Coordinates of C-alpha atoms and ligand atoms in Angstrom, one line a residue:
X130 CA 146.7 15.4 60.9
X131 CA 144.4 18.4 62.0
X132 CA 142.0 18.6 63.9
X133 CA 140.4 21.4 61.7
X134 CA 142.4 21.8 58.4
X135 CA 142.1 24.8 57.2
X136 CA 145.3 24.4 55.1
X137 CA 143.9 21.9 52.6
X138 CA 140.5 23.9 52.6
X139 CA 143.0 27.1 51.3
X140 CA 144.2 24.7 49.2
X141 CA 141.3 23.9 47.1
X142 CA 140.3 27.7 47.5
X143 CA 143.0 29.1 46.7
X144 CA 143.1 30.8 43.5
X145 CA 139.3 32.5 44.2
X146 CA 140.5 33.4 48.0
X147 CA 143.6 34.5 46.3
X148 CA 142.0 36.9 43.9
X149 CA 139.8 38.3 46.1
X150 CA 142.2 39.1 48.6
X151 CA 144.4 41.3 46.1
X152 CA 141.3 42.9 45.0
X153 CA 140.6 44.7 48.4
X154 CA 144.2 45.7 48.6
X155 CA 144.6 47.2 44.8
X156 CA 141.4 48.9 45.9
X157 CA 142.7 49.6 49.5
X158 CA 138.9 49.5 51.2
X159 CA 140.0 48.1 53.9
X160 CA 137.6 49.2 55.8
X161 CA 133.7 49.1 55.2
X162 CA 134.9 48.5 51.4
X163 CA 131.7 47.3 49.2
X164 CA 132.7 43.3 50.4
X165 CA 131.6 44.2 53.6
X166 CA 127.6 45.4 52.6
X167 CA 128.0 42.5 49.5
X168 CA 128.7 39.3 52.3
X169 CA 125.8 41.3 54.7
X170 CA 123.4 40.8 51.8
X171 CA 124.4 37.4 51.4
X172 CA 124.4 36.4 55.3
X173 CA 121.2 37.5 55.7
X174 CA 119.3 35.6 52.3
X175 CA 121.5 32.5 53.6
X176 CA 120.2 32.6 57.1
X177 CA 116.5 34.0 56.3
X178 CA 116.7 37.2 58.2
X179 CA 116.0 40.5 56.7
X180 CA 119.3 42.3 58.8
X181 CA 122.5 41.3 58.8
X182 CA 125.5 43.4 60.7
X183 CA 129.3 42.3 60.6
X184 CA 131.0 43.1 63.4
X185 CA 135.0 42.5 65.0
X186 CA 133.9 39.2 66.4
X187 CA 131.9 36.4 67.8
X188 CA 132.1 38.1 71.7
X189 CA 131.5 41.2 70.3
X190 CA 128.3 40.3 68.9
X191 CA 126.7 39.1 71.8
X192 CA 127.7 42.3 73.8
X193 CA 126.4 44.4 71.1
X194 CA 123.3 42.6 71.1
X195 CA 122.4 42.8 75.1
X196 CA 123.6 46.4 74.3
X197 CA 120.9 46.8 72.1
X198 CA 118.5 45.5 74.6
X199 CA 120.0 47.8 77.3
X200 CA 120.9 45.2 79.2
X201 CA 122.9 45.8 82.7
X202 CA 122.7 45.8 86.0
X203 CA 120.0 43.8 88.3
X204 CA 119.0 41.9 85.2
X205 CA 119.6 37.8 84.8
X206 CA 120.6 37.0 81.7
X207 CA 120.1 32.6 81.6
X208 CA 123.1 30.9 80.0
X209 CA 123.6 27.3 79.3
X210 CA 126.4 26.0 81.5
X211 CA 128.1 24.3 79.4
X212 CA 129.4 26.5 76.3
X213 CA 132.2 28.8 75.6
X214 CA 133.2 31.6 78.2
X215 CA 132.3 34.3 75.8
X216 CA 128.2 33.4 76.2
X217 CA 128.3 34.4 80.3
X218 CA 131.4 36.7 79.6
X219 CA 129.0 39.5 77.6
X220 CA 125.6 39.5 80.1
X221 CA 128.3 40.0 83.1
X222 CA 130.3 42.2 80.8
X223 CA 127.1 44.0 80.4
X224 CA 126.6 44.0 84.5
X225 CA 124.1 41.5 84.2
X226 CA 124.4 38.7 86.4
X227 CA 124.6 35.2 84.4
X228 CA 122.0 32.5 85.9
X229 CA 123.9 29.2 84.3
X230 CA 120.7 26.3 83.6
X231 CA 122.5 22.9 83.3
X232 CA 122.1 21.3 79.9
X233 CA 120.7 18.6 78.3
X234 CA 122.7 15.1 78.7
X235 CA 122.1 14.3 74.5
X236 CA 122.1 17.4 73.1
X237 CA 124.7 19.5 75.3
X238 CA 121.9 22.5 74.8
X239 CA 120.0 24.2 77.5
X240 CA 117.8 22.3 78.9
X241 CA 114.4 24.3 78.6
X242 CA 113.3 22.3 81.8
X243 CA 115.8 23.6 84.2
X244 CA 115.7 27.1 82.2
X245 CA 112.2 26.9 83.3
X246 CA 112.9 26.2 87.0
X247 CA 115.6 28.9 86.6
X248 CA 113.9 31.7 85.6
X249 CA 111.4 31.0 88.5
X250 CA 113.9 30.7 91.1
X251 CA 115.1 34.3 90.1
X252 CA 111.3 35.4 90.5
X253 CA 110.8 34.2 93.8
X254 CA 113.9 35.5 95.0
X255 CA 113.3 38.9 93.6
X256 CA 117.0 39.7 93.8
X257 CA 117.1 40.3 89.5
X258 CA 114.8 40.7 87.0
X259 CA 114.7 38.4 84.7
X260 CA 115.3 39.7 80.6
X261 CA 116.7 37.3 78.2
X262 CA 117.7 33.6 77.2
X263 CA 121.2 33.5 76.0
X264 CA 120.7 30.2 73.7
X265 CA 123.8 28.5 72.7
X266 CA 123.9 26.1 69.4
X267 CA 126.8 24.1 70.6
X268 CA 129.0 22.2 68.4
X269 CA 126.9 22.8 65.5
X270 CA 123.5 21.8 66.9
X271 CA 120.3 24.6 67.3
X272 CA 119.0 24.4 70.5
X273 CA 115.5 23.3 71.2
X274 CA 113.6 26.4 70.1
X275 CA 109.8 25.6 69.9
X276 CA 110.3 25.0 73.8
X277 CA 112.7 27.9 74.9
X278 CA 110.7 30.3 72.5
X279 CA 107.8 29.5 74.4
X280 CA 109.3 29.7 77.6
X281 CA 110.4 33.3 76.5
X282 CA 107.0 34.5 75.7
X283 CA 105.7 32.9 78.6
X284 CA 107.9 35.2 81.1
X285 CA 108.6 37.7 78.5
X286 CA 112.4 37.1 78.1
X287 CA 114.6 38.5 74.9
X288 CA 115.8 35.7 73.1
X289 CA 119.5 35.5 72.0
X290 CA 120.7 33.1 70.0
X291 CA 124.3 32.5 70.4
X292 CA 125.4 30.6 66.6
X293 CA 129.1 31.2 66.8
X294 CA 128.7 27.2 66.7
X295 CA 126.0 26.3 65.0
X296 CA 126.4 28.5 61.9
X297 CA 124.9 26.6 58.8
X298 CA 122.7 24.3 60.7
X299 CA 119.1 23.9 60.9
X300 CA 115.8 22.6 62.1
X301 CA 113.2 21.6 59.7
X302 CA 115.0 23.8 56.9
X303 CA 115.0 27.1 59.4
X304 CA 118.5 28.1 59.4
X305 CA 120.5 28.7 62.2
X306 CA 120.7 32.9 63.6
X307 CA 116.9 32.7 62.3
X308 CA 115.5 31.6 65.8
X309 CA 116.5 34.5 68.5
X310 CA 115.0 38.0 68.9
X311 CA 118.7 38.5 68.0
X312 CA 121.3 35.9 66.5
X313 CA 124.9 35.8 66.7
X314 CA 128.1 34.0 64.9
X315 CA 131.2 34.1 64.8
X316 CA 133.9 33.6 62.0
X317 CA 136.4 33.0 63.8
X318 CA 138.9 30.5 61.9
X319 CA 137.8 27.0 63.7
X320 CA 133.9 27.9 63.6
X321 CA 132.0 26.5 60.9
X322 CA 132.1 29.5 58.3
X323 CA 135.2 30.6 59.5
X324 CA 137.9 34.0 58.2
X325 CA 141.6 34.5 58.2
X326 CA 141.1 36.5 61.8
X327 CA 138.7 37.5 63.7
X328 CA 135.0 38.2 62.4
X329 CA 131.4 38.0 63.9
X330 CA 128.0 39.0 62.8
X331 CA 124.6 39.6 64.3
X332 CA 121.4 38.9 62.7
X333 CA 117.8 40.4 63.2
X334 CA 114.2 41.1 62.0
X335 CA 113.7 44.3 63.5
X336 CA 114.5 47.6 61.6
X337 CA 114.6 49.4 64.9
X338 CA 117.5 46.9 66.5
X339 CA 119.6 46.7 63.3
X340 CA 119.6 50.2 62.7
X341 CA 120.9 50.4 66.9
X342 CA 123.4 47.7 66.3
X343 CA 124.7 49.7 62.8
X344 CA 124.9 53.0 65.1
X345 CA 126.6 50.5 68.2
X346 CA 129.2 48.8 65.5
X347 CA 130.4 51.8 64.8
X348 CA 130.9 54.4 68.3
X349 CA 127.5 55.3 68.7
X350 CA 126.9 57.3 65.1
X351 CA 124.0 59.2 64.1
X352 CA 122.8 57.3 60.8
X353 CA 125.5 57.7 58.3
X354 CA 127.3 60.6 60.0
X355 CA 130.4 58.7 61.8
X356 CA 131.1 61.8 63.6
X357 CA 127.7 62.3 65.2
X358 CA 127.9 60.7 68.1
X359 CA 124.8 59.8 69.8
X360 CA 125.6 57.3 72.1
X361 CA 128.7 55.5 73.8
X362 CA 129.0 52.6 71.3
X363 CA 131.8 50.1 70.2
X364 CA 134.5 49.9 67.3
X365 CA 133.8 46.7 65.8
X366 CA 133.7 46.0 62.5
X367 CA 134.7 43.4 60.1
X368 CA 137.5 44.1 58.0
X369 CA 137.0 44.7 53.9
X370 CA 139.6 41.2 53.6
X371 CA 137.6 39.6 56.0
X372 CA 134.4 39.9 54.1
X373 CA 136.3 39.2 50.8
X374 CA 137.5 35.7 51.9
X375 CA 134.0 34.8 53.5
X376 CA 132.6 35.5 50.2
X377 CA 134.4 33.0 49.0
X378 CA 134.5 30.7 51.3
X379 CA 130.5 31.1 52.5
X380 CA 129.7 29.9 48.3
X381 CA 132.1 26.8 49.0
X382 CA 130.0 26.4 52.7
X383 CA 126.6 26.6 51.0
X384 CA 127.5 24.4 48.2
X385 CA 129.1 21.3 49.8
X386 CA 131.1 21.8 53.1
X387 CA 128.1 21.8 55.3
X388 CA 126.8 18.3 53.2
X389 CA 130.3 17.0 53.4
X390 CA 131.1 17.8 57.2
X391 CA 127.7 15.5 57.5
X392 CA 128.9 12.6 55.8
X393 CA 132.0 12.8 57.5
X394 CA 129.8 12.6 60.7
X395 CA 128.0 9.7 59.4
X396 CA 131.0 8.1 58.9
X397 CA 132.3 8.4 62.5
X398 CA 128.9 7.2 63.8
X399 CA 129.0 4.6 61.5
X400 CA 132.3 3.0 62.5
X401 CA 132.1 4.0 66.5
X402 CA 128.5 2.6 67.0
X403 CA 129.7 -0.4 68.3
X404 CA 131.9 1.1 70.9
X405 CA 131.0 1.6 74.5
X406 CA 131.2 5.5 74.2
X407 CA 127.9 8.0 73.5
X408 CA 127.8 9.2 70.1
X409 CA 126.8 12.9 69.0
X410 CA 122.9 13.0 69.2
X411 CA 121.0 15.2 66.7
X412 CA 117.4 15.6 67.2
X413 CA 115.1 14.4 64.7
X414 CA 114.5 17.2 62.0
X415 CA 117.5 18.9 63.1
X416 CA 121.0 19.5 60.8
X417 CA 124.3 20.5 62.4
X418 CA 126.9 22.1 60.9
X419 CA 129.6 19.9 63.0
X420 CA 131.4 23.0 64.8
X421 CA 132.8 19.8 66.7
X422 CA 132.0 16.5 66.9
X423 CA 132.1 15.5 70.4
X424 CA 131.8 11.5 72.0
X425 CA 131.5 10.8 75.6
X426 CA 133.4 8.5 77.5
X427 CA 132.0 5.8 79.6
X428 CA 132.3 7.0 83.7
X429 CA 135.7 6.5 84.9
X430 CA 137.4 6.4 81.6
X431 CA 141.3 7.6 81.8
X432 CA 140.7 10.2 79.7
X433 CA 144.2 11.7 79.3
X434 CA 145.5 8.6 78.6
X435 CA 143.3 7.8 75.7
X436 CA 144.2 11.3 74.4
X437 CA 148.0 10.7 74.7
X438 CA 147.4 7.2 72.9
X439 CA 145.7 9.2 70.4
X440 CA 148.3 11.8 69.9
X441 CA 151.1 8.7 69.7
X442 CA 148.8 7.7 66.7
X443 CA 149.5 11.3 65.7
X444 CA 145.2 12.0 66.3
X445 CA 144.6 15.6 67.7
X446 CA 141.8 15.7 70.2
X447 CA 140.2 18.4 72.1
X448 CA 138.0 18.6 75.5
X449 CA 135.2 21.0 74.8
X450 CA 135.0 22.1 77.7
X451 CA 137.3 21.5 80.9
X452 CA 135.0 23.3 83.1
X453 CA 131.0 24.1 83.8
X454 CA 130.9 28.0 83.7
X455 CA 129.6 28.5 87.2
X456 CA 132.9 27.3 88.5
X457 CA 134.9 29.4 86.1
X458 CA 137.3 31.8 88.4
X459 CA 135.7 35.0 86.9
X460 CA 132.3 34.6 88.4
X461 CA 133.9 33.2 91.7
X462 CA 132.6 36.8 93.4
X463 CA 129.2 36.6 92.1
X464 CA 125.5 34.9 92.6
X465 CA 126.4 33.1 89.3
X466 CA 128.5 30.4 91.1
X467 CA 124.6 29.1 93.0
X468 CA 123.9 26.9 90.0
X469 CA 122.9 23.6 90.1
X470 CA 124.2 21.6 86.9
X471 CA 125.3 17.6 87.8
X472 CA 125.2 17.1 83.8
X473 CA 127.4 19.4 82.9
X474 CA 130.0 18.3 85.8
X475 CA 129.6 15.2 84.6
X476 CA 129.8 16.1 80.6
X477 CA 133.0 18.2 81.4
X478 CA 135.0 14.5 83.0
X479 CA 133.9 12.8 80.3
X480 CA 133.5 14.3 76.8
X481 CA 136.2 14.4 73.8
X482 CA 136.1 15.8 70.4
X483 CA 137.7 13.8 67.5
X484 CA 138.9 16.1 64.6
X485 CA 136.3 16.7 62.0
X486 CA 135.9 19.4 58.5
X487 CA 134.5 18.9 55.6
X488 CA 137.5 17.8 54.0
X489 CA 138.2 14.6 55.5
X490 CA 137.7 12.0 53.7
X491 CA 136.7 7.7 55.0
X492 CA 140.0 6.2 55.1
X493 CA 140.9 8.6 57.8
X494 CA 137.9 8.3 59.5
X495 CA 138.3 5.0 59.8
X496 CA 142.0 5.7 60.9
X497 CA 140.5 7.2 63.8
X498 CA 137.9 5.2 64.3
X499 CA 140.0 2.1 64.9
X500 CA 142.6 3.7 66.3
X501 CA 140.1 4.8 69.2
X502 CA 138.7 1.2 69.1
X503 CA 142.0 -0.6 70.1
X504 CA 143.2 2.2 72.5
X505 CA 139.4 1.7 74.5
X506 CA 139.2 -2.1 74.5
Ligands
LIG705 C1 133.7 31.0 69.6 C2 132.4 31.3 70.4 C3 132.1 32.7 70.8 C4 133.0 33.8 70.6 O1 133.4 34.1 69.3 P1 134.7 34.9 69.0 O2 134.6 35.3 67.5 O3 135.9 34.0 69.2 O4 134.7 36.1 69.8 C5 130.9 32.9 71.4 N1 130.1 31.8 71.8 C6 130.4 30.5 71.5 C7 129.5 29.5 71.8 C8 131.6 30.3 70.8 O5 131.9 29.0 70.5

């Protein structure tokens, strides 16, 4: 079993991905080729933005992005806690310094509470100013955006919206990358709308920003001139076979993988409910797009040991994540190890994620779901 199986998804894609492929490479575009501005068009009517830009990668995007915002030194930049490195890794990248805000114990987002007491914290102390939110959609789930949005306008704070996750979700039909100042993803095989490599994008409203990011994507060029070099930029773009499989593969996403990942979800809740163990909470009027789908363990649980019965039972399962950011060895030199998150401590001893995709189908849910049952009871 997978825990994301991207082989039987090639499968029933083949011959399109197939095609599409060769087409790139009897044309040899490989780079910037007419895929790349056709999938841009398409991102952006999909998500409900008016910009979008490809880039190299998920990490890349967020860089580009705080880039864009001139972000650096003797700013904070407030990051949930617990998320992927890559969301602190870019604002310190940057020479921001990372404030991490502990997270909601339902959700897994930031919790716009403690992002609140956060961002006053830093104005008190007067050590950084504070500039931007860096909201992650974990696991497939937006973040709580009517309250962070207006705790951004509030203390005038750029909102990022970090989607590598949460890529085809939604809240009240607004689709995820729609709800930051800026919005990133990633295509990055495992994430939702995944490629066969790397891949990111960055979404915006702002003809201003996207025309910076365009300029940023590619080494600082003037406009279309590549070899008028205006400012220091990046070289990060998404390559021509890239684009051409995530055409395919974003039609297959917008028609049924996103509905299918959900009843594969339902599925899992349905036969786990029983079970002393927290299920995945989505917020009412809220869609994921199941980036993972992640239980937690009752206190105390031997977690290892249900994992090795799992893998016996020949179950992959993941721990997303091991450890809170703050106490991540990078930022062991900086202010950003002064957070105070007991949730996420707490979330990182106890969650697991079960394999989930949209190509799963109830008997082996219920595989899972039973095999989980005997090895907790
Ligand atoms: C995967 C991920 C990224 C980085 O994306 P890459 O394409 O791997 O660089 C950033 N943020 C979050 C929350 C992610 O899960």
């Amino acid at each position: 079993m997978e825990f994301r199986d991207l082989k039987k998804q090639y499968q029933v894609l083949k011959q399109d991905i197939d095609k599409s492929i060769l087409e790139v490479c009897e044309n040899a575009n490989y780079i910037s080729g007419k895929q790349v501005a056709e999938l841009e068009k398409e991102l952006a009517d999909y998500v409900g933005v008016k910009h979008c830009i490809t880039c190299a990668n998920g990490t890349d995007a967020i860089s580009i992005a705080l880039m864009t915002w001139n972000i650096g030194e003797g700013d904070a930049v407030f990051v949930p806690d617990f998320t992927f490195f890559s969301s602190g890794e870019c604002p310190a990248g940057e020479g921001a310094t990372p404030i991490f805000v502990d997270v909601d114990a339902e959700t897994y987002n930031i919790n716009p509470e403690c992002l609140e007491k956060a961002v006053q914290n830093v104005l008190n102390e007067k050590k950084y100013v504070p500039k931007a939110v860096v909201a992650v959609d974990l696991f497939g789930q937006c973040a709580e955006y009517d309250r962070i949005r207006e705790i951004c306008e509030k203390y005038n704070l750029l909102l990022l919206e970090d989607a590598a996750q949460g890529f085809g979700g939604s809240i009240q039909g607004k689709m995820a990358c729609s709800f930051g100042d800026i919005a990133t993803t990633s295509f990055f095989p495992a994430k939702p709308l995944g490629c066969y490599g790397d891949g990111g994008a960055i979404f915006t409203d702002r003809d201003d920003w996207a025309a910076l990011i365009r300029s940023l994507c590619v080494h600082g060029k003037s406009g279309e001139d590549k070899y008028n070099n205006i400012q220091l930029g990046r070289n990060s773009r998404l390559d021509t076979i890239q684009a051409a499989v995530l055409k395919v593969k974003l039609q297959a996403f917008r028609e049924y993988e996103v509905i299918d990942v959900n009843k594969a979800a339902t599925w899992y809740n349905d036969k786990l409910k029983d079970l002393n163990i927290q299920l995945p909470y989505v917020k009412n009027g809220y869609v994921s797009s199941w980036a993972q789908y992640t239980i937690r363990l009752a206190e105390g649980t031997d977690r290892g040991k249900i994992q090795k019965r799992l893998k016996e039972a020949g179950i992959p399962s993941m721990i997303y994540y091991v450890k809170p950011m703050h106490l991540q060895g990078a930022f062991s030199d900086t202010d950003s190890v002064n957070a105070d998150c007991p949730v996420t401590e707490k979330l990182c001893q106890t969650v697991l994620s079960l394999p989930i995709h949209p190509y799963m189908d109830e008997d082996i849910i219920a595989y899972i779901s039973n095999t989980l049952k005997e090895i907790i009871r």
